[in-house]
XYZ file of C-alpha atoms in Angstrom:
286
model
C 7.704 -18.142 18.140
C 3.943 -18.529 17.873
C 1.783 -18.389 14.792
C 1.171 -14.868 13.378
C 4.244 -13.427 15.105
C 7.497 -11.934 13.852
C 10.392 -14.239 13.074
C 13.865 -13.350 14.372
C 14.859 -12.143 10.894
C 11.796 -9.887 10.600
C 12.412 -8.446 14.060
C 16.064 -7.692 13.233
C 14.883 -5.655 10.234
C 12.229 -3.737 12.179
C 13.860 -3.278 15.619
C 16.305 -0.428 14.713
C 13.400 1.715 13.454
C 11.240 1.482 16.577
C 11.438 4.746 18.601
C 12.497 4.310 22.216
C 12.109 6.711 25.123
C 15.375 7.639 26.850
C 13.691 8.129 30.216
C 10.582 6.972 32.034
C 9.336 3.843 33.689
C 9.987 0.410 32.171
C 7.475 -0.458 29.483
C 6.186 -3.554 27.765
C 8.745 -5.132 25.419
C 8.719 -3.614 21.918
C 8.792 -7.027 20.255
C 5.881 -8.207 22.395
C 3.827 -5.160 21.378
C 4.718 -5.423 17.666
C 3.736 -9.103 17.758
C 0.362 -8.003 19.092
C -0.043 -5.595 16.156
C 0.882 -8.309 13.654
C -1.512 -10.761 15.320
C -4.289 -8.185 15.132
C -3.931 -7.337 11.422
C -3.412 -11.000 10.549
C -6.512 -12.300 12.322
C -8.753 -9.214 12.191
C -9.846 -9.469 15.819
C -10.839 -6.460 17.900
C -8.109 -4.641 19.820
C -9.892 -5.475 23.050
C -9.739 -9.187 22.253
C -5.944 -9.402 21.925
C -4.472 -12.317 23.906
C -2.974 -11.338 27.250
C 0.490 -12.527 26.190
C 0.898 -9.287 24.204
C 0.316 -7.068 27.204
C -2.565 -4.645 27.830
C -4.545 -4.050 24.643
C -4.556 -0.313 25.363
C -0.738 -0.327 25.194
C -0.671 -2.180 21.881
C -3.306 0.098 20.350
C -1.722 3.318 21.658
C 1.672 2.427 20.244
C 0.149 1.347 16.921
C -1.652 4.665 16.658
C 1.511 6.564 17.592
C 3.619 4.648 15.046
C 0.932 5.250 12.388
C 0.999 9.016 12.965
C 4.812 9.105 13.058
C 5.184 7.091 9.838
C 7.263 4.344 11.497
C 5.911 1.578 9.264
C 6.399 3.677 6.122
C 10.057 4.240 7.028
C 10.475 0.541 7.761
C 9.059 -0.337 4.339
C 11.377 2.161 2.617
C 14.363 0.843 4.553
C 13.857 -2.757 3.482
C 13.283 -1.579 -0.095
C 16.566 0.352 0.060
C 18.526 -2.756 1.041
C 16.833 -4.738 -1.729
C 17.676 -2.023 -4.269
C 21.320 -2.026 -3.146
C 21.416 -5.784 -3.819
C 19.796 -5.136 -7.238
C 16.799 -7.212 -6.089
C 14.023 -4.830 -7.248
C 12.459 -5.381 -10.657
C 11.507 -1.876 -11.823
C 8.838 -3.188 -14.212
C 6.169 -1.616 -12.002
C 2.505 -2.579 -12.079
C -0.301 -0.441 -10.663
C -3.890 -1.332 -9.872
C -6.535 -0.941 -7.175
C -8.925 -3.072 -5.182
C -12.074 -2.211 -3.236
C -12.373 -3.246 0.405
C -15.607 -3.361 2.366
C -15.599 -1.313 5.550
C -16.982 -2.933 8.686
C -19.712 -1.072 10.554
C -17.218 -0.362 13.360
C -15.090 1.634 10.898
C -17.946 4.034 10.166
C -18.148 5.744 13.578
C -15.571 8.442 12.746
C -17.725 11.355 13.882
C -17.783 10.401 17.550
C -15.344 11.121 20.359
C -12.582 12.918 18.526
C -12.998 10.885 15.383
C -12.383 13.474 12.619
C -11.222 17.125 12.266
C -7.567 16.278 13.049
C -4.732 17.542 10.882
C -3.364 14.033 10.414
C -6.521 12.547 8.883
C -8.490 13.315 5.760
C -12.024 14.546 6.438
C -13.660 11.547 4.757
C -11.239 9.045 6.350
C -11.065 7.323 2.931
C -14.598 5.982 3.349
C -16.821 6.011 0.265
C -20.542 5.324 0.185
C -22.072 3.175 -2.565
C -25.055 0.896 -3.035
C -23.019 -1.878 -1.424
C -22.285 0.152 1.692
C -19.116 1.833 2.915
C -15.960 0.994 0.977
C -12.287 1.951 0.794
C -10.061 1.566 -2.245
C -6.420 0.474 -1.970
C -4.219 1.739 -4.799
C -1.034 -0.289 -5.110
C 2.222 -0.085 -7.056
C 4.311 -3.260 -6.922
C 7.596 -4.319 -8.487
C 8.023 -7.089 -11.048
C 8.342 -9.656 -8.241
C 4.979 -8.779 -6.712
C 6.179 -6.781 -3.696
C 4.542 -3.458 -2.728
C 6.453 -0.275 -3.556
C 3.769 2.284 -2.670
C 0.265 2.273 -1.179
C -2.506 4.874 -1.268
C -5.978 4.581 0.290
C -8.968 6.584 -0.944
C -12.775 6.399 -0.778
C -14.138 3.453 -2.724
C -15.720 5.547 -5.498
C -12.476 7.361 -6.433
C -11.457 6.568 -10.029
C -8.149 4.816 -10.646
C -6.837 7.329 -13.192
C -7.202 10.217 -10.729
C -4.962 8.459 -8.205
C -2.352 7.097 -10.643
C -0.101 10.148 -10.467
C -0.054 10.565 -6.645
C 0.473 6.796 -6.327
C 3.586 6.824 -8.530
C 4.873 9.883 -6.688
C 4.793 7.863 -3.474
C 7.433 5.487 -4.835
C 10.563 6.568 -2.981
C 13.340 4.026 -2.434
C 16.219 5.600 -0.453
C 19.855 4.897 -1.243
C 22.049 3.127 1.285
C 24.706 5.774 1.654
C 24.866 8.910 -0.464
C 22.539 9.712 -3.334
C 18.959 10.734 -3.988
C 16.109 8.235 -3.543
C 14.984 6.374 -6.637
C 11.481 7.469 -7.602
C 11.214 6.595 -11.309
C 10.254 3.110 -12.580
C 11.681 1.764 -15.834
C 8.212 0.886 -17.101
C 4.617 0.923 -15.860
C 1.992 -1.724 -16.640
C -1.669 -0.884 -16.033
C -5.129 -1.802 -17.306
C -7.593 0.278 -19.355
C -8.712 2.285 -16.329
C -5.419 4.205 -16.581
C -5.646 4.824 -20.342
C -6.096 8.593 -20.208
C -4.218 11.095 -22.339
C -3.220 13.058 -19.257
C -1.629 10.072 -17.535
C 0.226 9.014 -20.689
C 1.543 12.577 -21.056
C 2.667 12.538 -17.420
C 4.598 9.298 -17.978
C 6.217 10.672 -21.149
C 7.277 13.813 -19.284
C 9.001 11.697 -16.634
C 10.601 9.417 -19.235
C 8.709 6.312 -18.080
C 7.694 3.725 -20.680
C 4.188 2.296 -20.301
C 2.169 -0.701 -21.426
C -1.493 0.311 -21.150
C -4.236 -0.955 -23.498
C -6.334 1.645 -25.273
C -10.059 1.908 -24.556
C -12.496 1.103 -27.361
C -13.992 4.607 -27.425
C -10.501 6.113 -27.642
C -9.739 3.880 -30.627
C -12.987 4.907 -32.358
C -12.331 8.573 -31.708
C -8.829 8.299 -33.161
C -10.098 6.434 -36.243
C -12.885 8.983 -36.798
C -10.343 11.781 -36.930
C -8.453 10.064 -39.741
C -4.877 11.126 -40.211
C -5.360 13.863 -37.612
C -6.054 11.247 -34.952
C -2.376 10.408 -34.533
C -0.670 7.088 -34.168
C -1.911 4.477 -31.678
C 0.084 4.213 -28.427
C 2.682 1.460 -28.229
C 1.325 -1.699 -26.653
C 3.298 -4.912 -26.047
C 1.026 -7.888 -25.406
C 3.855 -10.045 -24.076
C 4.750 -7.510 -21.393
C 1.078 -6.941 -20.549
C 0.706 -10.621 -19.662
C 2.764 -9.934 -16.552
C 0.030 -7.687 -15.123
C -1.317 -10.617 -13.100
C 1.592 -10.065 -10.694
C -0.159 -7.089 -9.077
C -3.316 -9.202 -8.684
C -1.304 -11.855 -6.858
C 0.192 -9.157 -4.642
C -3.326 -8.049 -3.670
C -4.147 -11.677 -2.934
C -1.248 -11.961 -0.486
C -2.094 -8.633 1.161
C -5.679 -9.758 1.691
C -4.370 -12.768 3.561
C -4.232 -10.228 6.410
C -7.847 -10.027 7.537
C -7.566 -6.439 8.759
C -6.584 -5.527 5.193
C -9.245 -7.634 3.435
C -11.939 -5.970 5.588
C -11.442 -2.521 6.995
C -12.007 -2.288 10.747
C -9.951 0.849 11.477
C -11.877 4.092 11.886
C -9.257 6.468 10.496
C -7.494 6.463 7.144
C -4.123 6.878 8.880
C -4.566 3.702 10.933
C -5.854 1.654 8.016
C -3.022 2.775 5.740
C -0.550 1.916 8.516
C -2.034 -1.602 8.716
C -1.638 -2.047 4.942
C 1.925 -0.702 5.138
C 2.838 -3.085 7.975
C 1.438 -5.994 5.947
C 3.502 -4.793 2.963
C 6.625 -4.731 5.127
C 6.003 -8.328 6.188
C 5.649 -9.406 2.552
C 9.012 -7.823 1.826
C 10.661 -9.327 4.914
C 9.586 -12.811 3.850
C 10.984 -12.369 0.348
C 14.509 -11.082 1.055
């Protein structure tokens, strides 16, 4: 095994989920191709610059694109989460946050040669324009051990509170055997960006406890209303100290250079790269 390639244990977890054609000519080994994908997102090199030991770069890219559209990496992530949940290895003290990623100039050419207008991609391809250039924001929900549970990519200017609800609704850990997937955390920890009345009401409706600090203007508004302002929301400082876990999870994800800087043109491909990196973090922790 070379550097930046799958270990035998990681391949055993991923191999059953790789689609295989029943007929047709012999093709490049699945493990060889997946190793090329891992090497690419780990080092951030161009697809055309992949080492020859992974086969033709067109083959590696075509299969990556096909797996991204089919949701192969998302199913792989859910599968490894399901086994961890069966072993009672998931800490459901969930933390949510976001980070902004700079988009490389090669990621901006989405209007050329069949770049947009497809059903499978959002029109903006999760690219936002700001004074710093093109950016993408990764919204992440991780468990209490710092492992990704759900990922959502949006344009860089999208506010965190707008994406909090769809992010939590992406948490879906299947059961091994019979039973509905688990979708509800025990508790959510977030920073002041998520301190909106609407989000708190959403969490109460779902029966999810939360530890979110109140913004200063919200405190002033409540105090100005006197007894009609209501009681302050519950806030546990000891629990909130654990919020650094999601920051450390981002740090490990950005160890993959194709995650730290966006090179993929489409939102589907970039989200697939982040999901594959998340799967590898899980595989190395179980």
